[in-house]
XYZ file of N, CA and C in Angstrom:
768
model
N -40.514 -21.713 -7.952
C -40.990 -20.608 -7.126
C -41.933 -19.711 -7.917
N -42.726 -18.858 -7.370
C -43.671 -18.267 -7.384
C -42.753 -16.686 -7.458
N -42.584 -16.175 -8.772
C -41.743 -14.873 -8.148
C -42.801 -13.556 -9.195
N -42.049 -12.610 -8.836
C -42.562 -11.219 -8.946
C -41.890 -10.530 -9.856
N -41.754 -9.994 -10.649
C -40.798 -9.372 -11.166
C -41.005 -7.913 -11.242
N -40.613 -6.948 -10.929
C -40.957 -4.988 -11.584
C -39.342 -4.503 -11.365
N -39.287 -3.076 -11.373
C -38.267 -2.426 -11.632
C -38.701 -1.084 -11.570
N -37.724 -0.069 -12.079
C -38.184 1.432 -12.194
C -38.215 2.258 -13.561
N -37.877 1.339 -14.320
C -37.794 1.670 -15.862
C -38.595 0.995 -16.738
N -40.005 0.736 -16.269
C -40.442 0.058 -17.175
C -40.972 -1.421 -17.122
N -42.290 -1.716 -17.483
C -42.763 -2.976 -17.824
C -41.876 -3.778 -19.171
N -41.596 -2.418 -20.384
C -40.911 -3.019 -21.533
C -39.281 -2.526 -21.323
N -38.831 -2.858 -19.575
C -37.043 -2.371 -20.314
C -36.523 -3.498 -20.305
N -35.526 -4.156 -21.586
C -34.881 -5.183 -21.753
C -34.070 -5.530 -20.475
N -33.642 -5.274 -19.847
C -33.069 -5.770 -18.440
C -34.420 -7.035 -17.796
N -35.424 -6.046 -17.280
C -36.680 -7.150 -16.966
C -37.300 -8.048 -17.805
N -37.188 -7.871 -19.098
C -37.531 -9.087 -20.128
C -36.719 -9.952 -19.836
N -35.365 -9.411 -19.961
C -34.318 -10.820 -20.094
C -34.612 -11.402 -19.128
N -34.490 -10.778 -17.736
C -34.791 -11.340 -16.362
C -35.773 -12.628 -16.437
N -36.724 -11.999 -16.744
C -38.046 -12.992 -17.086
C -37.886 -14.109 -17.828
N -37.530 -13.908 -19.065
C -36.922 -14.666 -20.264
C -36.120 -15.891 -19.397
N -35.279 -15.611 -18.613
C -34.358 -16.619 -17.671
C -34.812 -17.508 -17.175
N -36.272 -16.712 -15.990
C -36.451 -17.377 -14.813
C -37.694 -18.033 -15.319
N -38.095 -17.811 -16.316
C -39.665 -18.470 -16.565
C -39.406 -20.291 -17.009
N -38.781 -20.671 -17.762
C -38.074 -21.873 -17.690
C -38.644 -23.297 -16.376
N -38.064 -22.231 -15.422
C -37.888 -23.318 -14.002
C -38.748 -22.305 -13.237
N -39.500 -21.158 -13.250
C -40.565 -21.020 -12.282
C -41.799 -19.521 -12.599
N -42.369 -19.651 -11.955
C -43.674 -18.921 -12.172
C -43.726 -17.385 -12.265
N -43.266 -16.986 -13.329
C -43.011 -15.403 -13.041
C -44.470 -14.872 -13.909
N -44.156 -13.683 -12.775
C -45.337 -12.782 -12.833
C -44.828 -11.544 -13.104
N -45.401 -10.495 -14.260
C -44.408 -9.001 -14.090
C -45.282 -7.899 -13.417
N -45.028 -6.975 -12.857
C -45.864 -5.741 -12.393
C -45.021 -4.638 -12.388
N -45.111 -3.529 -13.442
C -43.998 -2.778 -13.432
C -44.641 -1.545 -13.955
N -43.901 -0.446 -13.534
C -44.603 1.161 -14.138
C -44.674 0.928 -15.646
N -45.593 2.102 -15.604
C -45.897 2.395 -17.235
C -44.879 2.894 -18.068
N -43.689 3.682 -17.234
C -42.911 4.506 -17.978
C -41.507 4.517 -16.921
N -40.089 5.056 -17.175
C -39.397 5.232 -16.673
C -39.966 5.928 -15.131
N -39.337 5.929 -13.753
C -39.733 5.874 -12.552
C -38.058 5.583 -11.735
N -37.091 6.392 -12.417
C -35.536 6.530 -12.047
C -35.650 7.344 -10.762
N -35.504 7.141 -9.566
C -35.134 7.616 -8.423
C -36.410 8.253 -7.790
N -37.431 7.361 -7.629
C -38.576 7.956 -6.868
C -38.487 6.849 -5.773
N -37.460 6.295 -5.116
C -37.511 5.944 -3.851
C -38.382 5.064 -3.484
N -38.795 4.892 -2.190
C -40.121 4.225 -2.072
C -41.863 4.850 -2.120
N -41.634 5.814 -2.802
C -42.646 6.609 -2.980
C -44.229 5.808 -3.589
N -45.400 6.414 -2.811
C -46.501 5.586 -2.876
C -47.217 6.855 -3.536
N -48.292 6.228 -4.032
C -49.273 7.560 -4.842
C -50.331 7.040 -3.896
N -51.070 8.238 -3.634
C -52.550 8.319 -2.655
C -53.312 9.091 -3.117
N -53.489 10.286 -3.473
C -54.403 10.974 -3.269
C -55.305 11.042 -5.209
N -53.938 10.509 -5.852
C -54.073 10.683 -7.793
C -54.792 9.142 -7.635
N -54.617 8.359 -6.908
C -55.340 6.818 -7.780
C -54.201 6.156 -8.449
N -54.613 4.833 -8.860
C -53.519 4.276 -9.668
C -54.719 4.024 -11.011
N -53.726 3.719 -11.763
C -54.867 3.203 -13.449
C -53.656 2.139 -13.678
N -54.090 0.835 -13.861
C -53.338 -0.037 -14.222
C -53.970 -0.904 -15.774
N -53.020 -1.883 -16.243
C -53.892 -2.704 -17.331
C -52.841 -3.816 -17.482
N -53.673 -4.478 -18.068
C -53.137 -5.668 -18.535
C -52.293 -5.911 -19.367
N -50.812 -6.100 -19.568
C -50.311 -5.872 -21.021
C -50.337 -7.017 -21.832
N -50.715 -6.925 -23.321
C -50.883 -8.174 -24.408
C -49.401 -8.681 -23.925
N -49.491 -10.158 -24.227
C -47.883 -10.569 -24.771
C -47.625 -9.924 -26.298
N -48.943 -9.840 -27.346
C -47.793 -8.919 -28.049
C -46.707 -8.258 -28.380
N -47.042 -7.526 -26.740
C -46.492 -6.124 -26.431
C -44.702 -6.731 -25.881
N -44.600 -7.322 -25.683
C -43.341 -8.072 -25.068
C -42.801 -8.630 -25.669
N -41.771 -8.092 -25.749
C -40.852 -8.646 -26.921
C -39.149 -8.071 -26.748
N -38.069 -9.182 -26.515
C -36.971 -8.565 -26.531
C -36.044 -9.936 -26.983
N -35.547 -8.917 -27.451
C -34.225 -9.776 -28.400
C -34.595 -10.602 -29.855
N -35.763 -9.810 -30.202
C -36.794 -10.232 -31.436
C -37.456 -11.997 -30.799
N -37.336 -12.045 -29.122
C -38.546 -13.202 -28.822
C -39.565 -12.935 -28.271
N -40.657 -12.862 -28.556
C -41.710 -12.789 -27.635
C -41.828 -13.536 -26.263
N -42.239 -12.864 -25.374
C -42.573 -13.449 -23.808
C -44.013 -13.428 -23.403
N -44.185 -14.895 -23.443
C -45.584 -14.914 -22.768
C -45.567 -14.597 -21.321
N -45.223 -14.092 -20.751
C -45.315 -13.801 -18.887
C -46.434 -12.829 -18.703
N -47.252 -13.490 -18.000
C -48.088 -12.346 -17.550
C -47.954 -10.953 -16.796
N -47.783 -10.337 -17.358
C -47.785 -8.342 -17.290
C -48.814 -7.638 -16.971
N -48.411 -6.887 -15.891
C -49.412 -5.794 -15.913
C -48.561 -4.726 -15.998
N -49.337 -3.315 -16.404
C -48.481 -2.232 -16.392
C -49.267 -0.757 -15.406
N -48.558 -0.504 -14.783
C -49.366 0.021 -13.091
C -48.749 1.862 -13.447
N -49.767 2.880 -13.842
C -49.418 4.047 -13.509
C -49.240 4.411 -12.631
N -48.108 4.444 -11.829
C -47.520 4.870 -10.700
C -45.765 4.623 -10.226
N -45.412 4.516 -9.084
C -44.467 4.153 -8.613
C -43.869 2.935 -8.666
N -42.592 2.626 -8.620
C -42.053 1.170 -8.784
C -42.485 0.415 -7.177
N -42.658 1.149 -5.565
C -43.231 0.311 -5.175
C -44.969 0.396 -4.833
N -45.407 1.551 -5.404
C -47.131 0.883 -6.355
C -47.084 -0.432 -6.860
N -46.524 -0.620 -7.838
C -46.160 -1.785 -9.135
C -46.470 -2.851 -8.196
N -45.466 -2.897 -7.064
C -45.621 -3.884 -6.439
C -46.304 -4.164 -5.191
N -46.946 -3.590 -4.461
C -47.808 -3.236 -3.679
C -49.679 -3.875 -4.312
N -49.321 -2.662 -5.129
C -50.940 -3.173 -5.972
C -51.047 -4.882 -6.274
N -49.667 -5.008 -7.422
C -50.073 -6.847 -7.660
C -49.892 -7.689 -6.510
N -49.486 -7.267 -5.326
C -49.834 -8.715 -4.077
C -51.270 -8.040 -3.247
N -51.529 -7.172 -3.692
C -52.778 -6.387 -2.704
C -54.174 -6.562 -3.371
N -53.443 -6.572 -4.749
C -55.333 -6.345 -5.324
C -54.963 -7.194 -6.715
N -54.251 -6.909 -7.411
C -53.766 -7.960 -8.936
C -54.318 -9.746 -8.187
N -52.779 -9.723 -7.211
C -52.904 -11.363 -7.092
C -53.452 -11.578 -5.520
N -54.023 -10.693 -5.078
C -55.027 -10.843 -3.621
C -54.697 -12.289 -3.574
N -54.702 -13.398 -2.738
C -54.959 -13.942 -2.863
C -53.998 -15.418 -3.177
N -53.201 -14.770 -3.552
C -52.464 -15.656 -4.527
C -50.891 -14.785 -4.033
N -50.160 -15.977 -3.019
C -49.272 -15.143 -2.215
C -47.346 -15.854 -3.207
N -47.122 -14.920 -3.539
C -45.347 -15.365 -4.023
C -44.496 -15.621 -3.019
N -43.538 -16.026 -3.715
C -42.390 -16.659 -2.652
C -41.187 -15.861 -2.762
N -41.145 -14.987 -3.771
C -39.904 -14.233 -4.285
C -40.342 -12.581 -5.037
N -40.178 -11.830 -4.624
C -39.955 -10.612 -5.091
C -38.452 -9.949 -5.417
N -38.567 -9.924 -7.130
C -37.260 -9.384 -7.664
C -37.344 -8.264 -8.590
N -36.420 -7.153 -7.968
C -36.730 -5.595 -8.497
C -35.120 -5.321 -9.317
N -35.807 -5.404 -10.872
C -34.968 -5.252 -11.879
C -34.892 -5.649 -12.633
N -33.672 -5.528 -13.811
C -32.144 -5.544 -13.366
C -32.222 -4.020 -13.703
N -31.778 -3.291 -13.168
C -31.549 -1.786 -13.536
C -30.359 -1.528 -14.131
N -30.253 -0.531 -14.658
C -29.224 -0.349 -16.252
C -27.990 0.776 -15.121
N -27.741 0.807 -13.713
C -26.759 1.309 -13.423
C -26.725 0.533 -11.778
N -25.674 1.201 -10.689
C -25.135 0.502 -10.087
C -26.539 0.818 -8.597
N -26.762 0.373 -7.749
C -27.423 0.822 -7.102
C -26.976 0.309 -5.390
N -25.264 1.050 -4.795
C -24.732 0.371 -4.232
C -24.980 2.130 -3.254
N -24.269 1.483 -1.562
C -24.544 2.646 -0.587
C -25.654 3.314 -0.530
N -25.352 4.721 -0.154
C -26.676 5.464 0.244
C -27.732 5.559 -1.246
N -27.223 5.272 -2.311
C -28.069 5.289 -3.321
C -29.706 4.470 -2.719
N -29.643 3.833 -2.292
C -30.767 2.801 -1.937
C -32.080 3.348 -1.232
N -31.281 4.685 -1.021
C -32.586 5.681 -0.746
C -33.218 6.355 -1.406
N -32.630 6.740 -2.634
C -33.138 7.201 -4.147
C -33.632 6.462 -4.732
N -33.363 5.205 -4.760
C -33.172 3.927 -6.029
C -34.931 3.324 -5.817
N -35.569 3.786 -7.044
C -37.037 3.111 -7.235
C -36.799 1.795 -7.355
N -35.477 1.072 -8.433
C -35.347 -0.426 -8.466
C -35.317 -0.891 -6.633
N -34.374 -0.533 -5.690
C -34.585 -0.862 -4.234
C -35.719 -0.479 -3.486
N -36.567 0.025 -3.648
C -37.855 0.527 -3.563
C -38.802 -0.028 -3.620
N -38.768 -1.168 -4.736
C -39.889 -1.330 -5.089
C -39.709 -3.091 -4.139
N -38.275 -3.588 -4.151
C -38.269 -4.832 -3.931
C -38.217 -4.382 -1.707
N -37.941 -3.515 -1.658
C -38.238 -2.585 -0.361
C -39.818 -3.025 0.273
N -40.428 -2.529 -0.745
C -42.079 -2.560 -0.270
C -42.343 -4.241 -0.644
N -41.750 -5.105 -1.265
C -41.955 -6.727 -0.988
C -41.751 -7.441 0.790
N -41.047 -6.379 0.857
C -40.183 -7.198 1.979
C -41.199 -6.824 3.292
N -41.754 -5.444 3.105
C -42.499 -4.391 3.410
C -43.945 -6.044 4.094
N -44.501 -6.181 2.449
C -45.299 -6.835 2.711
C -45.272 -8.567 2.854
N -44.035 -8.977 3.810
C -43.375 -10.399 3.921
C -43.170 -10.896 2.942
N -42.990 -10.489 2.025
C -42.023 -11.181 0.795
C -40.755 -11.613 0.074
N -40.030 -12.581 0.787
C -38.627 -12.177 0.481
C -38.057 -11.443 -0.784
N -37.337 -10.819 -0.853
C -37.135 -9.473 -2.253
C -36.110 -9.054 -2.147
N -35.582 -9.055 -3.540
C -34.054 -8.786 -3.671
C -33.892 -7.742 -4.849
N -33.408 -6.481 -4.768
C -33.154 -5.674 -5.583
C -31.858 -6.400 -6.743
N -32.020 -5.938 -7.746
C -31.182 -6.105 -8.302
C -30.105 -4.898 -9.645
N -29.213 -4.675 -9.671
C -28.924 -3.756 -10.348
C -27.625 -4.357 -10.829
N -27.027 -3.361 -12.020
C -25.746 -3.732 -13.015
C -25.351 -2.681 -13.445
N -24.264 -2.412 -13.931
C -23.773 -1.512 -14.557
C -23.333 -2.154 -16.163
N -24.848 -1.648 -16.727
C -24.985 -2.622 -18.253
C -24.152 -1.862 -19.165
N -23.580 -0.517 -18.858
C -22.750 0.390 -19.920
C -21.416 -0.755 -20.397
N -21.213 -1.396 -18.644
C -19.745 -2.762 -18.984
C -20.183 -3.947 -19.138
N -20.350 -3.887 -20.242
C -20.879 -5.490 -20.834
C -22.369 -5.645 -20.905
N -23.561 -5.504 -20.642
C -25.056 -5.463 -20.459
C -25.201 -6.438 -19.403
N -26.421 -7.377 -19.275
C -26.888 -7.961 -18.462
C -26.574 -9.660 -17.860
N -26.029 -9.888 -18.696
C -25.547 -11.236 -18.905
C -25.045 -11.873 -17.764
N -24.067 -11.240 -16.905
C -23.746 -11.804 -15.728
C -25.051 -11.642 -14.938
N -25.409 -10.158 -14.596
C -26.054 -10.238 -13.592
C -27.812 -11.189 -13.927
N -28.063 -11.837 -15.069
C -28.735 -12.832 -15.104
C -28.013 -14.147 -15.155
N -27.128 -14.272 -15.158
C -26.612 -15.914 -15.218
C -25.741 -16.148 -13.437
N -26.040 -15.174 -12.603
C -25.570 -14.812 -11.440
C -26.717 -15.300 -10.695
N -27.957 -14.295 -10.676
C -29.381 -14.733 -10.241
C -29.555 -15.707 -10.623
N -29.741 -16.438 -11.539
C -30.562 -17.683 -12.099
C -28.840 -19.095 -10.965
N -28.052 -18.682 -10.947
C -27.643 -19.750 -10.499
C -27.277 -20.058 -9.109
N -27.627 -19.240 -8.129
C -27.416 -18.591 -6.911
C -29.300 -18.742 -6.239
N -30.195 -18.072 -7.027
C -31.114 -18.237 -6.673
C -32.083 -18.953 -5.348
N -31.803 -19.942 -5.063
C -32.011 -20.626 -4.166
C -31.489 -20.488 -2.930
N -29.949 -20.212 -3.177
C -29.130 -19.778 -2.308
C -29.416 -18.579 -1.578
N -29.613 -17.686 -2.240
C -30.200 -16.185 -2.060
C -31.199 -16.411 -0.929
N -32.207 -16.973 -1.808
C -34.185 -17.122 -1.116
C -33.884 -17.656 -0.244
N -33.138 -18.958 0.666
C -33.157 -19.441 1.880
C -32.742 -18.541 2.725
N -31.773 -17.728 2.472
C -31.252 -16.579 3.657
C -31.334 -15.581 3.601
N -32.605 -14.967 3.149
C -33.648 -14.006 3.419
C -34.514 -13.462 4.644
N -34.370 -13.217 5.457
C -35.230 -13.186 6.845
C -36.110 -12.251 6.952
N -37.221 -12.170 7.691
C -38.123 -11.050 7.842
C -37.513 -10.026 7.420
N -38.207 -8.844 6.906
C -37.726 -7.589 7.250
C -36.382 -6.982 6.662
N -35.937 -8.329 5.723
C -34.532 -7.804 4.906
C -34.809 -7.247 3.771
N -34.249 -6.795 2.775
C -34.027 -6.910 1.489
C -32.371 -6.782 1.484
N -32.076 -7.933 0.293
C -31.017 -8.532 -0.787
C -31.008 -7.332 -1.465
N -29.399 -6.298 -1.726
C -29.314 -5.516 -2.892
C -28.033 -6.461 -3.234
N -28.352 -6.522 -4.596
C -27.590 -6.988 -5.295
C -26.781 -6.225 -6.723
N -25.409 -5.991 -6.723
C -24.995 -4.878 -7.700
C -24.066 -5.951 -8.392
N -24.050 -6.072 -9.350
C -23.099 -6.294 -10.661
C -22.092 -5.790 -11.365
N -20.917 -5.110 -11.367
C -20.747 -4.149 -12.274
C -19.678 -4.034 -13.568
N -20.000 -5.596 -13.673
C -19.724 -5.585 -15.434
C -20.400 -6.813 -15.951
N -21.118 -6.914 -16.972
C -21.787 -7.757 -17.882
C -20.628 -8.821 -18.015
N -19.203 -8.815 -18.652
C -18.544 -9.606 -18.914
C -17.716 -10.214 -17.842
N -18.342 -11.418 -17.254
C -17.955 -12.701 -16.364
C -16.328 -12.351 -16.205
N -15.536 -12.606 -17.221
C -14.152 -12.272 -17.112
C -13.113 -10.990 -16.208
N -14.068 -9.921 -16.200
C -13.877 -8.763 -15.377
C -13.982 -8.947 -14.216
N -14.886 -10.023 -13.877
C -15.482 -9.581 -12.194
C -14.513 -10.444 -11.426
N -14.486 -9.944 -10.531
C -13.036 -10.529 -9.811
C -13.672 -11.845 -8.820
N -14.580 -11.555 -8.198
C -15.227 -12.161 -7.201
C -16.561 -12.068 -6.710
N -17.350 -12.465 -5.575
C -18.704 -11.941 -5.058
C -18.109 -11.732 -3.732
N -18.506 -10.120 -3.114
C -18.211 -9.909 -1.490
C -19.734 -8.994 -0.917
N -19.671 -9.878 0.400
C -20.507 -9.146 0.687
C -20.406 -8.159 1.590
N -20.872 -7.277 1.699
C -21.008 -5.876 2.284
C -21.530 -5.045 2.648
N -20.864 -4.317 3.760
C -22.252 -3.470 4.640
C -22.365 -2.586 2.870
N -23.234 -1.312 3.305
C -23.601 -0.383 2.883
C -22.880 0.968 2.988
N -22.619 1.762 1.726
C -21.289 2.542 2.574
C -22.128 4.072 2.114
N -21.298 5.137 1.903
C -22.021 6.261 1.170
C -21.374 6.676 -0.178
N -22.372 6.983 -1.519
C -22.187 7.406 -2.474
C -21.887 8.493 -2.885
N -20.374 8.630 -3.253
C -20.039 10.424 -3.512
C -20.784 10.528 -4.944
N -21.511 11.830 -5.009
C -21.371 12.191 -6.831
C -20.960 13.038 -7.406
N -20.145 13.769 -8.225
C -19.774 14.869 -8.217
C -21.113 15.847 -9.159
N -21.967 16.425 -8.902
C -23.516 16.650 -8.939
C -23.617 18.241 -9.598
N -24.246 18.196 -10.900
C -24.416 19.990 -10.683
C -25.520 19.964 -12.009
N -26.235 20.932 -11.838
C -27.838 21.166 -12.511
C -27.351 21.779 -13.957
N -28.214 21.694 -14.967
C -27.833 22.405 -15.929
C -29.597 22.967 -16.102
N -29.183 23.852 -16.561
C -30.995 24.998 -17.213
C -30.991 24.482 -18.446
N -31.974 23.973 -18.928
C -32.845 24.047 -20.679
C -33.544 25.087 -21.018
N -33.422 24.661 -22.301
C -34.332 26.377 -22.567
C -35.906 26.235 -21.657
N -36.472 25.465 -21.255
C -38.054 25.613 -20.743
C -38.065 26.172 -19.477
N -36.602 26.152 -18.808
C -36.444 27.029 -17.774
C -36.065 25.797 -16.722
N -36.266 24.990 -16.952
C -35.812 23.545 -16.106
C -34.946 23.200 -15.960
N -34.305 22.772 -14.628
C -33.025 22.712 -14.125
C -32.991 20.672 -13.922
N -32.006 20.531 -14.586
C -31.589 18.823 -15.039
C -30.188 18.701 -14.055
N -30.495 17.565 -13.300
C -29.450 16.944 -12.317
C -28.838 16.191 -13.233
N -27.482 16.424 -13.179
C -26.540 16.024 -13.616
C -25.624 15.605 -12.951
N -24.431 14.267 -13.183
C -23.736 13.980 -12.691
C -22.887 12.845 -12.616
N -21.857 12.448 -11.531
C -21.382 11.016 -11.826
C -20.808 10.606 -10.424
N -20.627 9.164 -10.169
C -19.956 9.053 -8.998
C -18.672 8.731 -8.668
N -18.283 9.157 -7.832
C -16.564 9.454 -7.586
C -16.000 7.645 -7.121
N -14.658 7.765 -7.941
C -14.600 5.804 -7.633
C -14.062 5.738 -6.254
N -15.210 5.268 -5.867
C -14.547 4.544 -4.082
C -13.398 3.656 -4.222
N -12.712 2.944 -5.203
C -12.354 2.023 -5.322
C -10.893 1.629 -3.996
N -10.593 3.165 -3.079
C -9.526 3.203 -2.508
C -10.525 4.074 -0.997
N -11.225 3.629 -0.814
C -12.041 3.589 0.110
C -11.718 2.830 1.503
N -11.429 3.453 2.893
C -10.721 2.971 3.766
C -11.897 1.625 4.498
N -12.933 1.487 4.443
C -13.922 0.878 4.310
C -13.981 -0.455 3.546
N -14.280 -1.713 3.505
C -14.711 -2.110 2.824
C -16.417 -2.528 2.272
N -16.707 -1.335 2.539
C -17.981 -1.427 1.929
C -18.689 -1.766 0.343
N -20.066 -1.617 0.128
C -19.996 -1.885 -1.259
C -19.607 -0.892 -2.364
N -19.640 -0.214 -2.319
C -19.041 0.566 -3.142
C -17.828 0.873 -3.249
N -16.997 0.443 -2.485
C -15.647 0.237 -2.526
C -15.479 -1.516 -3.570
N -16.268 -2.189 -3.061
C -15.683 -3.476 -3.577
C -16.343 -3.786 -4.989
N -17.606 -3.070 -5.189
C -18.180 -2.882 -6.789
C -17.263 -1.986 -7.120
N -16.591 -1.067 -7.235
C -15.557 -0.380 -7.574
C -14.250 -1.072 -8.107
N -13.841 -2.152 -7.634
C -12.578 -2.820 -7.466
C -12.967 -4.229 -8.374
N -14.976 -4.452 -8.832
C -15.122 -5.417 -9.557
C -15.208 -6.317 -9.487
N -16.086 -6.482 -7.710
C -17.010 -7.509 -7.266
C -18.382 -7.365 -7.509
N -19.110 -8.512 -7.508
C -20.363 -8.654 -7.037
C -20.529 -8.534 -5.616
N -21.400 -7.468 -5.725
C -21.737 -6.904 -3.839
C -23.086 -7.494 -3.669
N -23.128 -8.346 -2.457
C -24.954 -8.421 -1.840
C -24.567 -7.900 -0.571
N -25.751 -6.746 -0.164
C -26.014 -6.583 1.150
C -27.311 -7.050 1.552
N -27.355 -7.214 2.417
C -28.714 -7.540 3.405
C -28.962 -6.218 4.176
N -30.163 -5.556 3.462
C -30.593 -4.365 4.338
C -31.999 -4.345 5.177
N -31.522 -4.113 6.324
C -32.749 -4.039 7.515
C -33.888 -2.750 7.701
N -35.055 -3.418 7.793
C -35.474 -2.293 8.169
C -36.601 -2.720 9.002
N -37.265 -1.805 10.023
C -36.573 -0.591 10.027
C -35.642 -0.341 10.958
N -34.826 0.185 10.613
C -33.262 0.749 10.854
C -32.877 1.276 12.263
N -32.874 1.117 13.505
C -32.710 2.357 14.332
C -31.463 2.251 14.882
N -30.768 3.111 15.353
C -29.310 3.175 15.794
C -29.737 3.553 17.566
N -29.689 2.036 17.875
C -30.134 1.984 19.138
C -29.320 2.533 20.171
N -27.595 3.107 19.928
C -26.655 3.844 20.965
C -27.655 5.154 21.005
N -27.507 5.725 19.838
C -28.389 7.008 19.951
C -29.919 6.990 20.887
N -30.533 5.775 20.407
C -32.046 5.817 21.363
C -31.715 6.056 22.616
N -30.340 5.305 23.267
C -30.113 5.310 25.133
C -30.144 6.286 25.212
N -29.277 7.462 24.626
C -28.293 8.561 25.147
C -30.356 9.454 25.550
N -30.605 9.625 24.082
C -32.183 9.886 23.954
C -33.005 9.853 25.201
N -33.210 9.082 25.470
C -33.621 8.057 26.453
C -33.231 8.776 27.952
N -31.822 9.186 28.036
C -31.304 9.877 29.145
C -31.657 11.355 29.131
N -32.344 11.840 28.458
C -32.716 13.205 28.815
C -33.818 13.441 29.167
N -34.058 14.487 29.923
C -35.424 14.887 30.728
C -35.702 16.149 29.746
N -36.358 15.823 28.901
C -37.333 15.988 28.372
C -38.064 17.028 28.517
N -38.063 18.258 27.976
C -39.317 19.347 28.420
C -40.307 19.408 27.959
N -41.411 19.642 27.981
C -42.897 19.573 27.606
C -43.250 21.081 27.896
C-alpha cells in the first residue's frame, strides 16, 4: 500500500519514525508532518498566514541510532495542513491508499477526538477520501511496541473496513503485550479531566491536568475499556447529525 504517515508532534517524534521504520519493509510510506509539536489543535486549518513547507534530508531522520530513508516533508502548520497540503499539492497527483495519524505519546479515546491534532489530521484524510486511521498509545506504559506490532499485523484488516467518511481511532494503552487484556471495539464515550491552570512568571496561564479512570464506567465505551486495558478501535462518522433532534427541529414553525 501506498500510505501517509503525520501526527501532531512532529516530523522527528520517535513514535512516527518507528511507525515508518515498520511499515516501510512491505509498503510505500510517505511522511508529512508539522515542523514542531501541534498537541491539541484539532482539525484546525491555517488560511490567511500561508503554509512554508520543505523537504526534510534523510540525514535528518534518525531513531533508535537508524537512519530512515522515507521521504519527509516538514509543513509549518497544522497536523491536518500536514496532510491536506501532501495529497493537494506535495503528491497532486499521486493518490494513497492509507492515511495514518501517529502514534501519539498519550491516549486519544472519547470526546478527546475533538482536541486531538493526531485525530485531526487522519480526520482531514478521510475528509479528502482517504481511508485514515488515527492512532494513539499511552507510551508512559511500556512505549510503542504494541501499538506498532498491532498496526503492522491487523493492517489489512483495518483498510478493508474502512468506508467513506469514517475514520479508525485507534488507542493502545500499554506498550507491554502482556498487560493488554484484549481488543474491543467501541462507541465513543466522554473524557473526564480533573483540569486547572497554573500562572508562570510571563503572566501565562498553563492547562494542567489528568483524566479521571473510567475504568467503572456504566457504559461500555472506549474509555471505559482502554481503562480496564484493551485495545479500543472506533469507527467515527462524519459528518455527525443526531437526526431525532433534526425531526423534533423540523416540527417547529419557525419565525422569521
Amino acid at each position: 500500500m501506498r500510505i501517509l504517515l503525520s501526527n501532531d508532534d512532529g516530523y522527528f517524534s520517535e513514535g512516527l519514525l518507528k511507525l515508518a521504520l515498520a511499515l516501510a519493509p512491505h509498503h510505500d510510506v510517505h511522511v508529512s508532518a508539522p515542523d514542531s509539536e501541534k498537541s491539541g489543535a484539532g482539525h484546525a486549518l491555517t488560511f490567511g498566514e500561508g503554509i512554508v513547507w520543505k523537504r526534510v534530508s534523510e540525514n535528518e531522520l534518525e531513531v533508535c541510532g537508524e537512519k530512515i530513508a522515507i521521504p519527509c516533508h516538514s509543513v509549518q502548520g497544522s497536523p491536518a495542513d500536514a496532510v491536506k497540503f501532501a495529497i493537494e499539492h506535495i503528491y497532486a497527483g499521486e493518490p494513497f491508499d492509507l492515511v495514518i495519524s501517529g502514534i501519539n505519546t498519550v491516549l486519544n479515546v472519547g470526546s478527546d477526538v475533538i482536541y486531538s491534532g493526531t485525530f485531526g489530521a487522519a480526520e482531514e484524510g478521510t475528509i479528502l477520501g482517504v481511508p485514515s486511521i488515527a492512532l494513539s498509545a499511552r507510551v508512559a506504559e511500556g512505549g510503542y511496541d504494541a501499538a506498532i506490532d498491532f498496526i503492522v499485523a491487523n493492517l489489512d484488516a483495518l483498510y478493508k473496513l474502512i468506508p467513506p467518511m469514517v475514520t479508525l481511532n485507534v488507542n493502545v494503552p500499554f506498550g507491554d503485550k502482556e498487560r493488554l487484556k484484549g481488543v474491543a471495539v467501541a462507541p465513543l464515550g466522554i473524557r473526564r479531566y480533573k483540569d486547572w491552570y497554573e500562572e508562570h512568571r510571563d503572566g501565562r496561564f498553563r492547562l494542567n491536568g489528568y483524566p479521571f479512570d473510567c475504568s467503572e464506567n456504566p457504559q461500555d465505551d472506549d474509555c471505559k475499556m482502554s481503562d480496564r486495558g484493551y485495545i479500543t478501535i472506533t469507527p467515527v462518522k462524519i459528518p455527525d447529525t443526531d437526526c431525532a433532534t433534526m425531526e423534533k427541529l423540523r416540527r417547529v414553525e419557525w419565525k422569521l
